[in-house]
Tab-separated table of C-alpha atoms and ligand atoms in Angstrom:
chain	number	residue	atom	x	y	z
K	1171	UNK	CA	4.703	-5.155	20.585
K	1172	UNK	CA	5.829	-5.257	17.014
K	1173	UNK	CA	6.999	-8.934	17.292
K	1174	UNK	CA	3.348	-9.725	18.585
K	1175	UNK	CA	2.200	-7.735	15.617
K	1176	UNK	CA	4.298	-9.703	13.180
K	1177	UNK	CA	3.092	-13.095	14.510
K	1178	UNK	CA	-0.681	-12.094	14.413
K	1179	UNK	CA	-0.145	-10.591	10.884
K	1180	UNK	CA	1.572	-13.814	9.683
K	1181	UNK	CA	-1.290	-15.832	10.955
K	1182	UNK	CA	-3.687	-13.855	8.929
K	1183	UNK	CA	-1.550	-14.107	5.802
K	1184	UNK	CA	-1.357	-17.924	6.322
K	1185	UNK	CA	-4.970	-18.218	6.785
K	1186	UNK	CA	-5.717	-16.243	3.459
K	1187	UNK	CA	-3.105	-18.410	1.667
K	1188	UNK	CA	-4.734	-21.597	2.998
K	1189	UNK	CA	-8.050	-20.378	1.878
K	1190	UNK	CA	-6.545	-19.846	-1.669
K	1191	UNK	CA	-8.037	-16.257	-1.766
K	1192	UNK	CA	-6.401	-13.735	-3.946
K	1193	UNK	CA	-7.274	-10.366	-2.226
K	1194	UNK	CA	-6.114	-8.149	-5.189
K	1195	UNK	CA	-9.391	-8.482	-7.209
K	1196	UNK	CA	-11.639	-7.266	-4.347
K	1197	UNK	CA	-8.970	-4.625	-3.502
K	1198	UNK	CA	-8.728	-3.188	-6.983
K	1199	UNK	CA	-12.466	-3.352	-7.726
K	1200	UNK	CA	-12.966	-1.096	-4.580
K	1201	UNK	CA	-10.070	1.170	-5.226
K	1202	UNK	CA	-10.928	1.899	-8.702
K	1203	UNK	CA	-14.629	2.428	-7.844
K	1204	UNK	CA	-13.491	5.017	-5.360
K	1205	UNK	CA	-10.985	6.718	-7.803
K	1206	UNK	CA	-12.371	5.806	-11.306
K	1207	UNK	CA	-10.220	8.469	-12.906
K	1208	UNK	CA	-7.080	6.360	-12.187
K	1209	UNK	CA	-8.218	3.435	-14.139
K	1210	UNK	CA	-6.768	4.652	-17.373
K	1211	UNK	CA	-3.211	4.872	-15.700
K	1212	UNK	CA	-3.149	1.123	-15.291
K	1213	UNK	CA	-1.820	-0.187	-18.763
K	1214	UNK	CA	-1.434	-3.611	-17.415
K	1215	UNK	CA	-3.587	-3.989	-14.452
K	1216	UNK	CA	-3.166	-7.680	-14.042
K	1217	UNK	CA	0.532	-7.252	-13.404
K	1218	UNK	CA	0.277	-4.042	-11.417
K	1219	UNK	CA	-2.403	-5.396	-9.127
K	1220	UNK	CA	-0.215	-8.428	-8.235
K	1221	UNK	CA	2.836	-6.162	-7.379
K	1222	UNK	CA	0.820	-3.380	-5.652
K	1223	UNK	CA	-1.039	-5.773	-3.421
K	1224	UNK	CA	2.070	-7.873	-2.625
K	1225	UNK	CA	4.319	-4.908	-1.886
K	1226	UNK	CA	1.836	-3.098	0.296
K	1227	UNK	CA	1.293	-6.261	2.493
K	1228	UNK	CA	5.091	-6.804	2.601
K	1229	UNK	CA	5.744	-3.276	3.595
K	1230	UNK	CA	3.361	-3.441	6.530
K	1231	UNK	CA	4.808	-6.932	7.636
K	1232	UNK	CA	8.313	-5.515	7.195
K	1233	UNK	CA	7.447	-2.575	9.443
K	1234	UNK	CA	6.238	-4.902	12.122
K	1235	UNK	CA	9.520	-6.819	11.795
K	1236	UNK	CA	11.556	-3.560	12.114
K	1237	UNK	CA	13.003	-4.137	8.545
K	1238	UNK	CA	15.269	-1.406	7.308
K	1239	UNK	CA	14.422	-1.809	3.673
K	1240	UNK	CA	10.923	-0.542	4.097
K	1241	UNK	CA	11.881	3.198	4.150
K	1242	UNK	CA	14.097	3.238	0.938
K	1243	UNK	CA	11.570	0.996	-0.926
K	1244	UNK	CA	8.623	3.413	-0.064
K	1245	UNK	CA	10.696	6.485	-0.864
K	1246	UNK	CA	11.462	4.929	-4.198
K	1247	UNK	CA	8.032	3.928	-4.912
K	1248	UNK	CA	6.557	7.381	-4.251
K	1249	UNK	CA	8.973	8.986	-6.477
K	1250	UNK	CA	8.509	6.505	-9.488
K	1251	UNK	CA	4.653	6.806	-8.977
K	1252	UNK	CA	4.785	10.360	-10.226
K	1253	UNK	CA	4.919	8.692	-13.687
K	1254	UNK	CA	1.275	7.665	-13.088
K	1255	UNK	CA	0.062	11.150	-12.117
K	1256	UNK	CA	0.014	13.338	-9.093
K	1257	UNK	CA	-1.164	10.789	-6.542
K	1258	UNK	CA	-2.489	12.236	-3.172
K	1259	UNK	CA	-1.804	11.199	0.318
K	1260	UNK	CA	-5.597	10.430	0.590
K	1261	UNK	CA	-5.259	7.894	-2.339
K	1262	UNK	CA	-2.301	6.143	-0.918
K	1263	UNK	CA	-4.163	6.134	2.516
K	1264	UNK	CA	-7.205	4.578	0.845
K	1265	UNK	CA	-5.194	1.966	-0.873
K	1266	UNK	CA	-3.423	0.855	2.268
K	1267	UNK	CA	-6.605	0.761	4.329
K	1268	UNK	CA	-8.511	-1.011	1.608
K	1269	UNK	CA	-5.800	-3.617	1.446
K	1270	UNK	CA	-6.136	-4.291	5.185
K	1271	UNK	CA	-9.925	-4.429	4.768
K	1272	UNK	CA	-9.682	-6.885	1.958
K	1273	UNK	CA	-7.351	-9.052	4.023
K	1274	UNK	CA	-9.748	-8.982	6.962
K	1275	UNK	CA	-12.643	-10.294	4.808
K	1276	UNK	CA	-10.601	-12.978	3.317
K	1277	UNK	CA	-9.109	-14.105	6.629
K	1278	UNK	CA	-12.611	-14.861	7.956
K	1279	UNK	CA	-12.587	-16.368	11.489
K	1280	UNK	CA	-8.781	-16.173	11.695
K	1281	UNK	CA	-9.091	-12.262	12.050
K	1282	UNK	CA	-9.889	-11.241	15.642
K	1283	UNK	CA	-9.487	-7.955	17.491
K	1284	UNK	CA	-5.837	-8.365	18.252
K	1285	UNK	CA	-5.052	-9.194	14.609
K	1286	UNK	CA	-7.066	-6.202	13.584
K	1287	UNK	CA	-5.181	-3.947	15.896
K	1288	UNK	CA	-1.797	-5.308	14.770
K	1289	UNK	CA	-2.540	-4.713	11.030
K	1290	UNK	CA	-4.183	-1.328	11.570
K	1291	UNK	CA	-1.082	-0.255	13.683
K	1292	UNK	CA	1.283	-1.138	10.851
K	1293	UNK	CA	-1.030	0.429	8.313
K	1294	UNK	CA	-0.785	3.752	10.201
K	1295	UNK	CA	2.929	3.427	10.356
K	1296	UNK	CA	3.102	2.732	6.508
K	1297	UNK	CA	0.903	5.612	5.807
K	1298	UNK	CA	2.805	7.976	7.849
K	1299	UNK	CA	6.057	6.662	6.066
K	1300	UNK	CA	4.277	7.505	2.656
K	1301	UNK	CA	3.410	10.900	3.948
K	1302	UNK	CA	6.933	11.560	4.805
K	1303	UNK	CA	8.203	10.437	1.408
K	1304	UNK	CA	5.630	12.686	-0.243
K	1305	UNK	CA	6.749	15.654	1.821
K	1306	UNK	CA	10.548	14.902	1.400
K	1307	UNK	CA	10.247	14.558	-2.501
K	1308	UNK	CA	8.122	17.770	-2.586
K	1309	UNK	CA	10.803	19.580	-0.532
K	1310	UNK	CA	13.683	18.151	-2.572
K	1311	UNK	CA	12.361	18.454	-6.245
K	1312	UNK	CA	11.014	21.799	-7.392
K	1313	UNK	CA	8.885	20.299	-10.140
K	1314	UNK	CA	7.181	18.009	-7.611
K	1315	UNK	CA	6.340	21.216	-5.658
K	1316	UNK	CA	4.959	22.903	-8.576
K	1317	UNK	CA	2.691	19.927	-9.590
K	1318	UNK	CA	1.357	19.511	-5.979
K	1319	UNK	CA	0.494	23.191	-6.060
K	1320	UNK	CA	-1.623	22.557	-9.155
S	280	HEM	C1	1.262	1.519	-0.759
S	280	HEM	C2	0.807	1.761	-2.006
S	280	HEM	C3	1.367	1.269	-3.135
S	280	HEM	C4	2.272	0.377	-3.483
S	280	HEM	C5	3.154	-0.443	-2.661
S	280	HEM	C6	2.472	0.353	-4.981
S	280	HEM	C7	3.276	-0.425	-5.752
S	280	HEM	C8	3.368	-0.481	-7.080
S	280	HEM	C9	4.208	-1.345	-7.920
S	280	HEM	C10	5.271	-2.334	-7.297
S	280	HEM	C11	3.934	-1.202	-9.215
S	280	HEM	C12	4.613	-1.859	-10.392
S	280	HEM	C13	5.782	-0.952	-10.993
S	280	HEM	C14	6.460	-1.750	-12.092
S	280	HEM	O1	6.054	-2.977	-12.461
S	280	HEM	O2	7.224	-1.039	-12.747
S	280	HEM	C15	2.992	-0.103	-9.282
S	280	HEM	C16	2.428	0.306	-10.550
S	280	HEM	C17	1.466	1.177	-10.505
S	280	HEM	N1	0.793	1.818	-9.441
S	280	HEM	FE1	1.172	1.500	-7.543
S	280	HEM	N2	1.517	1.241	-5.573
S	280	HEM	C18	0.798	1.857	-4.470
S	280	HEM	C19	-0.147	2.838	-4.571
S	280	HEM	C20	-0.636	3.342	-5.674
S	280	HEM	C21	-1.630	4.277	-5.723
S	280	HEM	C22	-2.348	4.956	-4.542
S	280	HEM	C23	-1.994	4.407	-7.103
S	280	HEM	C24	-3.202	5.449	-7.569
S	280	HEM	C25	-3.620	5.329	-8.701
S	280	HEM	C26	-1.155	3.575	-7.864
S	280	HEM	C27	-1.036	3.517	-9.234
S	280	HEM	C28	-0.171	2.751	-9.998
S	280	HEM	C29	-0.087	2.697	-11.372
S	280	HEM	C30	-0.916	3.471	-12.338
S	280	HEM	C31	0.901	1.694	-11.828
S	280	HEM	C32	1.277	1.299	-13.088
S	280	HEM	C33	0.356	0.399	-13.648
S	280	HEM	C34	0.617	-0.047	-15.054
S	280	HEM	O3	1.612	0.271	-15.748
S	280	HEM	O4	-0.206	-0.902	-15.546
S	280	HEM	N3	-0.256	3.002	-6.947
S	280	HEM	N4	2.635	0.254	-7.936
């Protein structure tokens, strides 16, 4: 199942690359419209939008391929993102879903129901992994617990 997912996901990535579309612009416009109070945290939006978009897509593709690096990378990302504020699971979920939405638009006719199911399945796995990282850091670090409690 995940090998099929990886093949379908790669086909969409290649279609978007062939079309020369950089999805980060649409993704960040939508994300920052939904969470305008986060705009000020981006000191270098151009650099961050490239890395956040690439790493989100790579994490989902890596999960489809059963790659072991995804969990440590996500665990590290969640703890370092505390520097940018107390980010909620809902914000992470929205970012991941919006990344897939932006990819779907950019892929055009290369995006079919099977491709959509593959990306959505790996998006769900990534969101679950982020939730686990949020919960584990909260349990491990008292100051994270205090901040989450408000
Ligand atoms: C799967 C989700 C995400 C991934 C993979 C991701 C990844 C990254 C990466 C790789 C960087 C660059 C770090 C560096 O250069 O040192 C970054 C920066 C940043 N991220 Fe994320 N991120 C995610 C979600 C979020 C969310 C939901 C927010 C909410 C606001 C956010 C806010 C930021 C901010 C404020 C920066 C720093 C920007 C700057 O200094 O200009 N990220 N992120």
